[in-house]
Amino acid sequence: MSGARGGGAGPVGRSTVRGAVPGAEDTTSTAADEESGAGEESGTGERAGDGGAGEDAGGDGGPDGSDGGGDGGAGENGGGRRAGRGTDRRRRRRRVLRWSATVLALVIVGGAGAGYLYYEHLNANIKSDRLNLGDAKDRAAETRANEAGQKALNILLIGSDARDTAENQKLGGARDTFNGTPLADVQMLLHVSADRSNMSVVSMPRDTLLDIPKCTDPDTGEVFRALTREITNSSLGRGGPGCTVATWEKLTDIHIDHFMMIDFTGVVSMADAIGGVPVCVDANIHSHTSTGKGSGLKLAKGTHDIKGKQALQWLRTRYGFEDDTDLARAKAQHMYMNSMVRQLRSEAKLTNPNGLRKLAEAATRAITVDDGLDSVKKMYDLATELQKVPTERITMTTMPNRYDTVQPGRVVPTDDAEKLFRLVREDIALDGKDAAKATASPSPTVTDAAAADDEIAVQVRNGTYTDSLGAARGRATAVTEVLVGKGFTAAKADSSPATAEKTTVIRYPSADLQADALRVAKALGVPAGRVKQSTEVSGVTLFVGADWRSGTAYKAPVEDDRTPTSAETMNAADTSQCMHVDPAYTW
């Protein structure tokens, strides 16, 4: 793990990388002197009892304002500028800062837009960590370029609930968890389309149960074994944010280019610097802390400009909105972010030098990024890219889910979640406004020529199993005969136990076999998008899926590219948004 980059700073320790704010007050200060401090996670609840998963204990919501955990970046696609001198330089700085305000709005970070204000100093503030701590077999293949050579960007935004400084402790409450293992209580995948015409945000409820892959701590070398049906926010404590990235890639098969993570202090500092964001409630609300679960948020019915600690309360509120679940909280977070986007783009408020300096300092101190996004220039490049997306083409969604039948209160992804992930993988806009594309899922670039058909060894496996129908008998043998009849005489039926595959797919273990796998796909009519690299196979392997249970000709199912209604889309240009208040939390 690297320390501060670009400014010549020396190595930093683990606590610094996890979001500690340099220069914060002494950690011997107590939260008792701060008003409430409990926030939503007042120190009661499940945190200790369920391995740090924390229902509303030491840190639900994290900087839910960081919902925006951080903003992503794509240095390679940006175009950063060098500051000039004199008047032109000052004008350029103001313009850069206004552009970057949209990055801040989306991720509640603003460092990307700090431009070249004492550039080296800000670079020295930035903390970095490894992008992916998982094994190679759990990683998604890199995003392919479209026909115009453009690449989409996927950035994981993480909100940490770390109580690793006195200030974070006061804001987060839960005194007994000071300096404990942090949780990734806010996780959002920000997807920017290859042509920069649209942007999608997918929130994952922090109560989601999923499989967390094996991760290795880059500092200590400690290996965290793979877990099944574990709450997603615990991934952060397994070596760092790179394990949260690995968890997302394993679940979604979406390659993540960057991550950014923010803490409580960063959210408050950024909200203050912005100067207030309008939010709406349809009734008086008081998310009181008397039960140890409320955030402390108290607002009268109507629209209010919120900032600072009140903004953090809004973003952390679970008990008081709709059905008091993490899903309602995600909706409130989306509403806040959309409102901020509109406000900053229409008013360009970040022009005051003192305010900018405060914002730049707070942002660069509060965020942790991956090693590929560890300078102000790289973040500025990202700001330039994000500015290209119109407000009306920004879509917020929540991962479709259902309540788990074994662990009350937890949720698991549904089939609609898999569909949502596919749309993101294939760079299909979630607002349904994509222009017609020549190729919805571009064919991959192939550098090697395929071998002769009769020299391609293909293993064929029966993956037709379903819960309702079981496996169709003899499919591996039948499809092997189809391949042999097409000239692939080295094809063999694999008698390994059947694995469930909803659709027919082809996997290959290494890049030198990609062309062979695509040749098999073309011969059978399998879409190129179903050909994937995987270290779990030893050669080109055809998995006959549940969509090919009979017959000798494969007909790919017509994909429905509409965003599932269960994703609860919210458009950034919608000004009618207003949170419904649970009557039990009115006053």
Coordinates of C-alpha atoms in Angstrom, one line a residue:
M1 CA 0.0 0.0 0.0
S2 CA 1.3 3.4 -0.9
G3 CA 1.3 6.5 1.3
A4 CA 0.4 10.0 0.2
R5 CA 1.2 10.3 -3.5
G6 CA 2.7 13.1 -5.6
G7 CA 3.7 15.4 -2.7
G8 CA 6.7 13.5 -1.4
A9 CA 5.0 12.4 1.8
G10 CA 6.2 9.4 3.6
P11 CA 4.4 6.1 4.2
V12 CA 1.2 6.2 6.2
G13 CA -0.2 3.6 8.5
R14 CA -3.4 1.6 8.2
S15 CA -5.5 4.0 10.3
T16 CA -4.4 6.8 8.0
V17 CA -5.3 4.9 4.9
R18 CA -8.8 4.1 6.3
G19 CA -9.7 7.8 6.4
A20 CA -8.0 9.3 9.5
V21 CA -7.9 13.1 9.1
P22 CA -4.4 14.5 9.6
G23 CA -4.4 17.2 12.3
A24 CA -7.6 16.0 13.9
E25 CA -7.9 16.6 17.6
D26 CA -6.4 14.1 20.1
T27 CA -8.1 10.8 20.2
T28 CA -8.3 10.9 24.0
S29 CA -11.2 13.3 23.6
T30 CA -14.5 11.7 24.4
A31 CA -17.8 11.7 22.6
A32 CA -19.6 12.5 25.8
D33 CA -19.0 16.2 25.3
E34 CA -20.6 16.2 21.9
E35 CA -24.3 16.6 21.4
S36 CA -25.8 13.1 21.2
G37 CA -22.9 11.6 19.1
A38 CA -25.0 8.5 19.0
G39 CA -26.3 9.2 15.5
E40 CA -28.0 6.2 14.2
E41 CA -25.4 3.9 15.6
S42 CA -25.3 4.8 19.2
G43 CA -23.4 1.7 20.3
T44 CA -26.3 -0.6 20.7
G45 CA -27.3 -3.3 18.2
E46 CA -25.7 -6.2 16.5
R47 CA -22.2 -4.9 15.7
A48 CA -20.3 -7.0 18.3
G49 CA -22.7 -9.9 18.1
D50 CA -22.5 -10.6 14.4
G51 CA -18.9 -10.3 13.6
G52 CA -18.9 -6.6 13.0
A53 CA -21.7 -6.6 10.6
G54 CA -23.5 -4.1 12.7
E55 CA -27.2 -3.6 12.1
D56 CA -27.4 -0.2 13.6
A57 CA -24.6 -0.5 16.0
G58 CA -21.3 0.9 15.6
G59 CA -22.0 2.2 12.2
D60 CA -24.7 1.7 10.0
G61 CA -25.0 4.3 7.4
G62 CA -21.3 5.2 7.5
P63 CA -20.9 8.4 5.9
D64 CA -24.0 7.8 4.0
G65 CA -23.4 11.0 2.6
S66 CA -20.5 9.4 1.3
D67 CA -22.9 7.4 -0.4
G68 CA -21.0 8.9 -2.4
G69 CA -18.1 7.4 -0.8
G70 CA -16.0 8.8 -3.3
D71 CA -15.8 9.5 -6.8
G72 CA -14.1 7.7 -9.3
G73 CA -11.7 8.5 -11.7
A74 CA -10.4 7.8 -15.0
G75 CA -7.2 9.4 -15.6
E76 CA -6.8 7.7 -18.8
N77 CA -9.9 9.2 -20.3
G78 CA -9.6 12.7 -18.9
G79 CA -7.7 15.4 -20.4
G80 CA -6.4 17.4 -17.5
R81 CA -5.1 20.9 -18.2
R82 CA -2.0 22.7 -17.0
A83 CA -2.7 26.0 -15.2
G84 CA -1.5 29.1 -17.0
R85 CA -0.3 32.3 -15.4
G86 CA -1.9 35.5 -14.2
T87 CA -5.5 36.3 -15.1
D88 CA -5.9 33.4 -17.4
R89 CA -4.7 31.0 -14.7
R90 CA -7.2 32.4 -12.2
R91 CA -10.1 32.2 -14.7
R92 CA -9.1 28.6 -15.6
R93 CA -9.1 27.6 -11.9
R94 CA -12.5 29.0 -11.4
R95 CA -13.8 27.2 -14.4
V96 CA -12.2 23.9 -13.4
L97 CA -13.7 24.2 -9.9
R98 CA -17.2 24.8 -11.3
W99 CA -16.9 21.8 -13.6
S100 CA -15.7 19.7 -10.7
A101 CA -18.6 20.6 -8.6
T102 CA -20.6 17.9 -10.4
V103 CA -18.1 15.3 -9.2
L104 CA -18.5 16.6 -5.7
A105 CA -22.3 16.4 -6.1
L106 CA -22.3 12.8 -7.2
V107 CA -19.9 11.5 -4.5
I108 CA -19.8 14.1 -1.8
V109 CA -16.1 14.5 -2.3
G110 CA -14.6 17.5 -4.0
G111 CA -10.9 17.0 -4.2
A112 CA -11.1 16.2 -7.9
G113 CA -12.1 19.8 -8.6
A114 CA -9.5 21.4 -6.4
G115 CA -7.5 21.9 -9.6
Y116 CA -4.1 23.3 -9.0
L117 CA -4.7 25.2 -5.7
Y118 CA -1.4 24.5 -4.0
Y119 CA -1.2 21.3 -6.0
E120 CA 1.7 19.6 -4.3
H121 CA 0.2 20.2 -0.8
L122 CA -3.1 18.6 -1.9
N123 CA -1.3 15.7 -3.5
A124 CA 0.4 15.0 -0.2
N125 CA -3.0 14.8 1.5
I126 CA -4.2 12.0 -0.7
K127 CA -4.1 8.5 0.7
S128 CA -4.1 5.4 -1.5
D129 CA -4.6 1.6 -1.2
R130 CA -4.6 -1.4 -3.5
L131 CA -7.5 -1.6 -5.9
N132 CA -8.4 -5.4 -5.7
L133 CA -7.3 -7.7 -2.9
G134 CA -9.0 -10.8 -4.3
D135 CA -7.6 -13.8 -6.2
A136 CA -7.4 -13.6 -9.9
K137 CA -10.1 -16.2 -10.4
D138 CA -12.6 -13.9 -8.6
R139 CA -11.9 -10.9 -10.8
A140 CA -14.0 -9.7 -13.7
A141 CA -12.4 -9.3 -17.2
E142 CA -11.4 -5.7 -18.0
T143 CA -14.1 -3.6 -19.8
R144 CA -13.9 -3.8 -23.6
A145 CA -13.8 -0.8 -25.8
N146 CA -16.8 -0.1 -28.0
E147 CA -16.6 0.2 -31.8
A148 CA -15.4 3.8 -31.5
G149 CA -12.6 2.8 -29.1
Q150 CA -14.3 4.3 -26.1
K151 CA -14.4 2.5 -22.7
A152 CA -17.0 2.7 -19.9
L153 CA -15.9 3.6 -16.4
N154 CA -16.9 1.7 -13.3
I155 CA -16.1 3.4 -9.9
L156 CA -17.0 1.9 -6.5
L157 CA -17.9 4.6 -4.0
I158 CA -17.5 3.5 -0.4
G159 CA -18.6 5.1 2.8
S160 CA -16.6 3.9 5.9
D161 CA -18.1 4.0 9.4
A162 CA -14.5 4.2 10.9
R163 CA -14.3 5.7 14.4
D164 CA -10.6 6.2 14.0
T165 CA -10.3 9.9 15.1
A166 CA -11.9 11.9 17.9
E167 CA -14.0 13.8 15.3
N168 CA -15.2 10.7 13.6
Q169 CA -16.0 9.2 17.0
K170 CA -18.2 12.2 17.9
L171 CA -20.0 12.2 14.6
G172 CA -20.5 8.4 14.6
G173 CA -21.2 7.7 18.2
A174 CA -20.8 4.1 19.5
R175 CA -18.0 4.9 21.9
D176 CA -17.2 1.2 22.5
T177 CA -16.2 0.8 18.8
F178 CA -13.5 3.5 18.8
N179 CA -10.7 2.3 16.4
G180 CA -12.6 -0.9 15.8
T181 CA -12.8 -2.7 12.4
P182 CA -14.4 -0.3 9.9
L183 CA -17.5 -1.3 7.9
A184 CA -18.4 -0.4 4.3
D185 CA -21.8 0.8 5.2
V186 CA -22.3 2.7 1.9
Q187 CA -21.5 1.0 -1.4
M188 CA -22.4 2.5 -4.7
L189 CA -21.3 1.5 -8.2
L190 CA -21.0 4.5 -10.4
H191 CA -21.1 3.5 -14.1
V192 CA -20.2 6.1 -16.8
S193 CA -21.1 5.0 -20.3
A194 CA -18.4 4.7 -22.9
D195 CA -19.7 7.5 -24.9
R196 CA -20.3 9.7 -21.8
S197 CA -23.9 10.1 -22.7
N198 CA -25.3 8.7 -19.5
M199 CA -24.5 7.6 -16.0
S200 CA -25.9 5.0 -13.7
V201 CA -25.5 4.5 -10.0
V202 CA -26.3 1.1 -8.3
S203 CA -26.6 1.1 -4.5
M204 CA -26.2 -2.1 -2.6
P205 CA -28.1 -2.3 0.7
R206 CA -25.7 -2.7 3.5
D207 CA -27.8 -5.6 4.9
T208 CA -27.1 -7.7 1.8
L209 CA -25.9 -11.3 2.3
L210 CA -23.5 -12.5 -0.3
D211 CA -20.3 -14.5 -0.8
I212 CA -17.1 -12.6 0.0
P213 CA -14.0 -13.9 -1.7
K214 CA -10.6 -14.6 -0.2
C215 CA -8.7 -11.4 0.3
T216 CA -5.1 -10.7 1.3
D217 CA -4.1 -7.7 3.4
P218 CA -1.4 -5.9 1.4
D219 CA 0.3 -4.6 4.5
T220 CA 0.5 -7.6 6.8
G221 CA 0.0 -10.5 4.3
E222 CA -2.9 -11.8 6.4
V223 CA -5.1 -14.0 4.4
F224 CA -8.9 -13.8 5.0
R225 CA -10.6 -16.9 3.9
A226 CA -13.6 -16.8 1.6
L227 CA -17.0 -16.5 3.3
T228 CA -20.5 -17.5 2.2
R229 CA -23.7 -15.6 3.0
E230 CA -21.9 -12.8 4.9
I231 CA -23.2 -9.3 5.3
T232 CA -21.6 -7.1 2.6
N233 CA -20.3 -4.3 4.7
S234 CA -17.9 -6.5 6.6
S235 CA -15.7 -6.8 3.4
L236 CA -13.9 -3.5 4.3
G237 CA -12.4 -5.0 7.4
R238 CA -10.8 -7.9 5.5
G239 CA -7.6 -6.1 4.3
G240 CA -9.1 -2.8 3.1
P241 CA -11.4 -1.3 0.4
G242 CA -9.7 -3.6 -2.2
C243 CA -11.7 -6.5 -0.6
T244 CA -14.9 -4.6 -1.1
V245 CA -14.0 -4.1 -4.7
A246 CA -13.2 -7.9 -5.0
T247 CA -16.6 -8.7 -3.5
W248 CA -18.4 -6.5 -6.0
E249 CA -16.5 -8.0 -8.9
K250 CA -17.3 -11.6 -7.8
L251 CA -21.0 -10.8 -7.4
T252 CA -21.5 -8.7 -10.6
D253 CA -18.8 -9.8 -13.0
I254 CA -18.3 -6.1 -13.6
H255 CA -14.7 -4.8 -13.8
I256 CA -14.1 -2.0 -11.4
D257 CA -11.6 0.6 -12.5
H258 CA -11.3 2.7 -9.4
F259 CA -12.6 3.2 -5.8
M260 CA -12.9 6.2 -3.6
M261 CA -13.8 6.0 0.1
I262 CA -14.8 8.7 2.6
D263 CA -15.6 9.0 6.3
F264 CA -17.9 10.9 8.6
T265 CA -15.7 13.9 8.9
G266 CA -15.3 14.3 5.2
V267 CA -19.1 14.3 4.6
V268 CA -19.6 17.0 7.2
S269 CA -16.7 19.2 5.9
M270 CA -17.9 18.8 2.3
A271 CA -21.5 19.6 3.1
D272 CA -20.5 22.7 4.9
A273 CA -18.3 23.9 2.0
I274 CA -21.2 23.4 -0.5
G275 CA -23.4 25.7 1.6
G276 CA -26.6 23.6 1.8
V277 CA -28.6 21.2 -0.3
P278 CA -32.4 21.3 -0.5
V279 CA -34.2 18.2 0.7
C280 CA -37.9 17.5 1.2
V281 CA -40.0 15.5 3.8
D282 CA -43.8 15.0 3.5
A283 CA -44.3 15.4 7.3
N284 CA -42.4 16.6 10.4
I285 CA -39.7 14.1 11.2
H286 CA -37.6 13.4 14.3
S287 CA -35.3 10.4 14.0
H288 CA -34.8 10.4 17.7
T289 CA -31.9 8.8 19.4
S290 CA -33.7 7.6 22.5
T291 CA -33.9 4.0 21.1
G292 CA -30.2 4.1 20.2
K293 CA -31.1 3.7 16.5
G294 CA -32.1 7.2 15.3
S295 CA -29.8 9.6 13.5
G296 CA -31.0 12.7 15.4
L297 CA -32.5 14.3 12.2
K298 CA -35.3 16.8 13.0
L299 CA -37.1 18.7 10.3
A300 CA -40.5 20.2 9.8
K301 CA -42.6 19.3 6.8
G302 CA -41.5 20.8 3.5
T303 CA -38.2 21.7 1.8
H304 CA -35.0 22.6 3.7
D305 CA -31.5 23.5 2.9
I306 CA -29.3 21.2 5.0
K307 CA -25.5 21.1 5.5
G308 CA -22.8 20.0 7.9
K309 CA -23.9 17.7 10.6
Q310 CA -27.5 17.9 9.6
A311 CA -26.6 16.6 6.1
L312 CA -24.8 13.7 7.7
Q313 CA -27.9 13.0 9.8
W314 CA -30.1 13.0 6.7
L315 CA -27.8 10.6 4.9
R316 CA -27.6 8.2 7.8
T317 CA -31.3 8.2 8.7
R318 CA -32.9 4.8 8.5
Y319 CA -35.5 5.0 11.4
G320 CA -37.9 7.7 10.2
F321 CA -38.1 7.2 6.5
E322 CA -40.8 5.0 4.9
D323 CA -40.5 1.5 6.3
D324 CA -37.3 2.1 8.5
T325 CA -35.2 -0.1 6.3
D326 CA -31.8 0.3 4.6
L327 CA -33.7 0.5 1.3
A328 CA -35.5 3.7 2.4
R329 CA -32.2 5.2 3.5
A330 CA -30.7 4.5 0.1
K331 CA -33.6 6.3 -1.5
A332 CA -33.0 9.4 0.7
Q333 CA -29.3 9.3 -0.2
H334 CA -30.2 9.2 -3.9
M335 CA -32.6 12.2 -3.4
Y336 CA -29.8 14.2 -1.7
M337 CA -27.3 13.5 -4.4
N338 CA -29.7 14.3 -7.2
S339 CA -30.6 17.6 -5.5
M340 CA -26.9 18.5 -5.1
V341 CA -26.2 17.7 -8.8
R342 CA -29.0 20.1 -9.9
Q343 CA -28.0 22.8 -7.5
L344 CA -24.3 22.9 -8.3
R345 CA -24.8 22.7 -12.0
S346 CA -27.3 25.5 -12.1
E347 CA -25.7 27.9 -9.6
A348 CA -21.9 27.2 -9.7
K349 CA -21.7 28.0 -6.0
L350 CA -18.1 26.9 -5.4
T351 CA -16.3 30.1 -6.4
N352 CA -15.3 31.6 -3.1
P353 CA -11.5 31.1 -2.6
N354 CA -11.8 30.4 1.1
G355 CA -14.6 28.0 0.6
L356 CA -12.6 26.2 -2.1
R357 CA -9.5 26.0 0.1
K358 CA -11.6 24.5 2.9
L359 CA -13.2 22.0 0.5
A360 CA -10.0 21.0 -1.1
E361 CA -8.3 20.4 2.3
A362 CA -11.3 18.4 3.6
A363 CA -11.7 16.3 0.5
T364 CA -8.1 15.3 0.0
R365 CA -7.7 14.5 3.7
A366 CA -10.9 12.5 4.1
I367 CA -10.7 10.3 1.0
T368 CA -8.8 7.2 0.3
V369 CA -8.4 6.1 -3.4
D370 CA -6.9 3.3 -5.3
D371 CA -3.3 3.6 -6.5
G372 CA -4.5 4.5 -10.0
L373 CA -6.3 7.6 -8.8
D374 CA -3.8 9.0 -6.4
S375 CA -3.2 12.6 -7.6
V376 CA -5.2 15.8 -8.0
K377 CA -4.6 15.7 -11.8
K378 CA -6.0 12.2 -12.1
M379 CA -9.1 13.2 -10.2
Y380 CA -9.4 16.4 -12.3
D381 CA -9.3 14.2 -15.4
L382 CA -12.3 12.3 -14.0
A383 CA -14.2 15.5 -13.3
T384 CA -13.8 16.5 -16.9
E385 CA -15.3 13.2 -18.0
L386 CA -18.2 13.3 -15.7
Q387 CA -19.1 16.8 -16.7
K388 CA -20.0 15.5 -20.1
V389 CA -23.0 13.6 -18.8
P390 CA -26.3 15.6 -18.8
T391 CA -28.2 15.8 -15.5
E392 CA -31.3 14.3 -17.1
R393 CA -29.3 11.2 -18.1
I394 CA -28.1 10.4 -14.5
T395 CA -30.1 7.4 -13.1
M396 CA -30.0 6.2 -9.5
T397 CA -31.0 2.7 -8.7
T398 CA -31.0 0.2 -5.8
M399 CA -29.9 -3.4 -6.3
P400 CA -33.1 -5.5 -6.6
N401 CA -33.4 -7.7 -3.5
R402 CA -35.7 -9.8 -1.3
Y403 CA -35.7 -10.5 2.4
D404 CA -33.7 -13.6 3.3
T405 CA -35.7 -16.5 4.6
V406 CA -33.1 -17.6 7.2
Q407 CA -31.7 -14.3 8.6
P408 CA -34.5 -11.8 9.4
G409 CA -33.8 -8.3 8.3
R410 CA -31.1 -9.3 5.8
V411 CA -31.6 -9.2 2.0
V412 CA -30.3 -11.2 -0.9
P413 CA -30.0 -10.3 -4.6
T414 CA -32.8 -11.4 -6.9
D415 CA -32.9 -12.4 -10.6
D416 CA -33.7 -8.8 -11.3
A417 CA -30.3 -7.9 -9.7
E418 CA -28.5 -10.2 -12.2
K419 CA -30.4 -8.5 -15.0
L420 CA -29.4 -5.0 -13.7
F421 CA -25.8 -6.1 -13.5
R422 CA -25.9 -7.4 -17.1
L423 CA -27.2 -4.0 -18.3
V424 CA -24.3 -2.3 -16.6
R425 CA -21.8 -4.8 -18.0
E426 CA -23.1 -4.3 -21.5
D427 CA -23.2 -0.5 -21.1
I428 CA -26.9 -0.2 -21.6
A429 CA -28.4 3.0 -20.2
L430 CA -30.7 2.4 -17.2
D431 CA -33.0 5.3 -18.2
G432 CA -34.0 3.5 -21.4
K433 CA -33.0 6.4 -23.6
D434 CA -30.1 4.8 -25.4
A435 CA -29.8 5.6 -29.1
A436 CA -29.8 2.6 -31.4
K437 CA -26.4 1.0 -31.3
A438 CA -24.7 -1.0 -34.1
T439 CA -23.6 -3.6 -31.5
A440 CA -25.3 -3.6 -28.1
S441 CA -22.5 -5.8 -26.7
P442 CA -19.4 -5.1 -28.8
S443 CA -17.3 -8.1 -29.8
P444 CA -14.0 -8.3 -28.0
T445 CA -10.8 -7.4 -29.7
V446 CA -8.9 -10.6 -30.5
T447 CA -5.2 -10.6 -31.0
D448 CA -4.6 -14.3 -31.8
A449 CA -6.0 -16.3 -34.6
A450 CA -8.1 -19.3 -33.8
A451 CA -6.8 -22.8 -34.3
A452 CA -8.3 -25.0 -36.9
D453 CA -11.7 -26.3 -35.8
D454 CA -10.6 -29.9 -35.6
E455 CA -7.7 -28.8 -33.3
I456 CA -9.8 -26.9 -30.7
A457 CA -10.3 -29.1 -27.7
V458 CA -13.8 -28.3 -26.3
Q459 CA -15.2 -29.7 -23.0
V460 CA -18.9 -29.7 -22.9
R461 CA -20.8 -29.7 -19.6
N462 CA -24.4 -30.1 -18.7
G463 CA -25.5 -26.9 -16.9
T464 CA -29.2 -27.2 -17.6
Y465 CA -30.1 -27.8 -13.9
T466 CA -33.0 -25.7 -12.5
D467 CA -34.8 -25.9 -9.1
S468 CA -38.0 -26.8 -10.8
L469 CA -36.9 -29.1 -13.6
G470 CA -33.6 -30.6 -12.6
A471 CA -30.9 -31.3 -15.2
A472 CA -31.9 -32.4 -18.7
R473 CA -30.3 -35.8 -19.2
G474 CA -27.7 -36.4 -21.9
R475 CA -27.3 -32.8 -22.9
A476 CA -23.5 -32.8 -22.7
T477 CA -23.3 -35.8 -25.1
A478 CA -25.9 -34.4 -27.5
V479 CA -24.2 -31.0 -27.8
T480 CA -20.8 -32.6 -28.2
E481 CA -22.2 -34.5 -31.2
V482 CA -23.4 -31.2 -32.6
L483 CA -19.9 -29.8 -32.3
V484 CA -18.3 -32.8 -33.9
G485 CA -20.7 -32.6 -36.7
K486 CA -19.6 -29.0 -37.3
G487 CA -16.0 -30.1 -37.5
F488 CA -14.9 -29.7 -33.9
T489 CA -13.8 -33.3 -33.7
A490 CA -11.7 -32.8 -30.5
A491 CA -14.9 -31.9 -28.5
K492 CA -15.6 -34.2 -25.5
A493 CA -18.5 -34.5 -23.2
D494 CA -17.5 -33.8 -19.6
S495 CA -19.2 -36.0 -17.0
S496 CA -18.5 -33.6 -14.1
P497 CA -21.5 -32.9 -11.9
A498 CA -23.9 -30.5 -13.5
T499 CA -23.7 -26.8 -12.6
A500 CA -26.7 -24.5 -13.0
E501 CA -26.3 -22.0 -15.9
K502 CA -29.3 -19.9 -16.8
T503 CA -27.9 -19.3 -20.2
T504 CA -25.4 -21.2 -22.4
V505 CA -21.9 -19.8 -21.9
I506 CA -18.4 -20.5 -23.0
R507 CA -15.4 -20.0 -20.7
Y508 CA -11.7 -20.1 -21.4
P509 CA -8.7 -20.0 -19.0
S510 CA -6.2 -17.7 -20.7
A511 CA -5.9 -15.0 -23.4
D512 CA -4.3 -17.3 -25.9
L513 CA -7.5 -19.4 -26.0
Q514 CA -9.9 -16.5 -26.5
A515 CA -10.0 -16.8 -30.2
D516 CA -10.7 -20.5 -30.0
A517 CA -13.6 -19.9 -27.6
L518 CA -15.1 -17.2 -29.9
R519 CA -14.8 -19.5 -32.8
V520 CA -16.8 -22.2 -31.0
A521 CA -19.4 -19.5 -30.0
K522 CA -19.8 -18.4 -33.6
A523 CA -20.3 -21.9 -34.8
L524 CA -23.1 -22.5 -32.3
G525 CA -24.7 -19.0 -32.5
V526 CA -23.8 -18.2 -28.9
P527 CA -23.5 -14.4 -28.4
A528 CA -19.9 -13.1 -28.0
G529 CA -20.9 -11.5 -24.8
R530 CA -21.3 -15.0 -23.3
V531 CA -17.7 -15.8 -23.9
K532 CA -15.7 -15.1 -20.7
Q533 CA -12.3 -15.7 -19.3
S534 CA -12.2 -17.8 -16.2
T535 CA -9.4 -19.6 -14.3
E536 CA -12.0 -22.1 -13.0
V537 CA -11.7 -24.1 -16.3
S538 CA -8.7 -25.8 -17.8
G539 CA -9.5 -25.3 -21.4
V540 CA -12.3 -24.0 -23.7
T541 CA -15.4 -25.2 -21.9
L542 CA -19.0 -25.0 -23.1
F543 CA -21.7 -24.9 -20.4
V544 CA -25.0 -25.9 -21.9
G545 CA -27.5 -23.8 -20.0
A546 CA -31.1 -24.0 -19.0
D547 CA -32.0 -22.1 -22.3
W548 CA -30.9 -25.1 -24.3
R549 CA -32.5 -28.1 -22.7
S550 CA -33.4 -29.8 -26.0
G551 CA -32.7 -29.8 -29.7
T552 CA -29.6 -29.5 -31.8
A553 CA -29.7 -25.9 -32.8
Y554 CA -29.1 -23.1 -30.2
K555 CA -31.3 -20.1 -30.3
A556 CA -30.1 -17.3 -28.1
P557 CA -33.0 -15.8 -26.1
V558 CA -34.0 -12.3 -26.8
E559 CA -32.7 -10.1 -24.0
D560 CA -35.0 -7.7 -22.3
D561 CA -32.9 -4.5 -21.9
R562 CA -35.5 -2.6 -19.8
T563 CA -34.4 -1.7 -16.3
P564 CA -36.3 -3.8 -13.8
T565 CA -39.0 -1.9 -11.9
S566 CA -37.7 -3.4 -8.7
A567 CA -34.5 -1.3 -9.1
E568 CA -36.6 1.8 -8.2
T569 CA -35.0 4.2 -10.6
M570 CA -34.7 7.9 -9.7
N571 CA -33.7 10.5 -12.3
A572 CA -31.4 13.3 -11.2
A573 CA -33.5 15.9 -13.0
D574 CA -36.7 15.0 -11.1
T575 CA -37.5 18.0 -8.8
S576 CA -40.6 16.4 -7.3
Q577 CA -38.8 14.0 -5.0
C578 CA -39.9 14.1 -1.3
M579 CA -39.2 11.5 1.4
H580 CA -42.2 9.9 3.0
V581 CA -42.0 10.0 6.8
D582 CA -42.9 7.0 9.0
P583 CA -45.7 8.2 11.3
A584 CA -44.0 6.7 14.3
Y585 CA -41.2 9.4 13.9
T586 CA -43.3 12.5 13.5
W587 CA -43.6 15.3 16.0

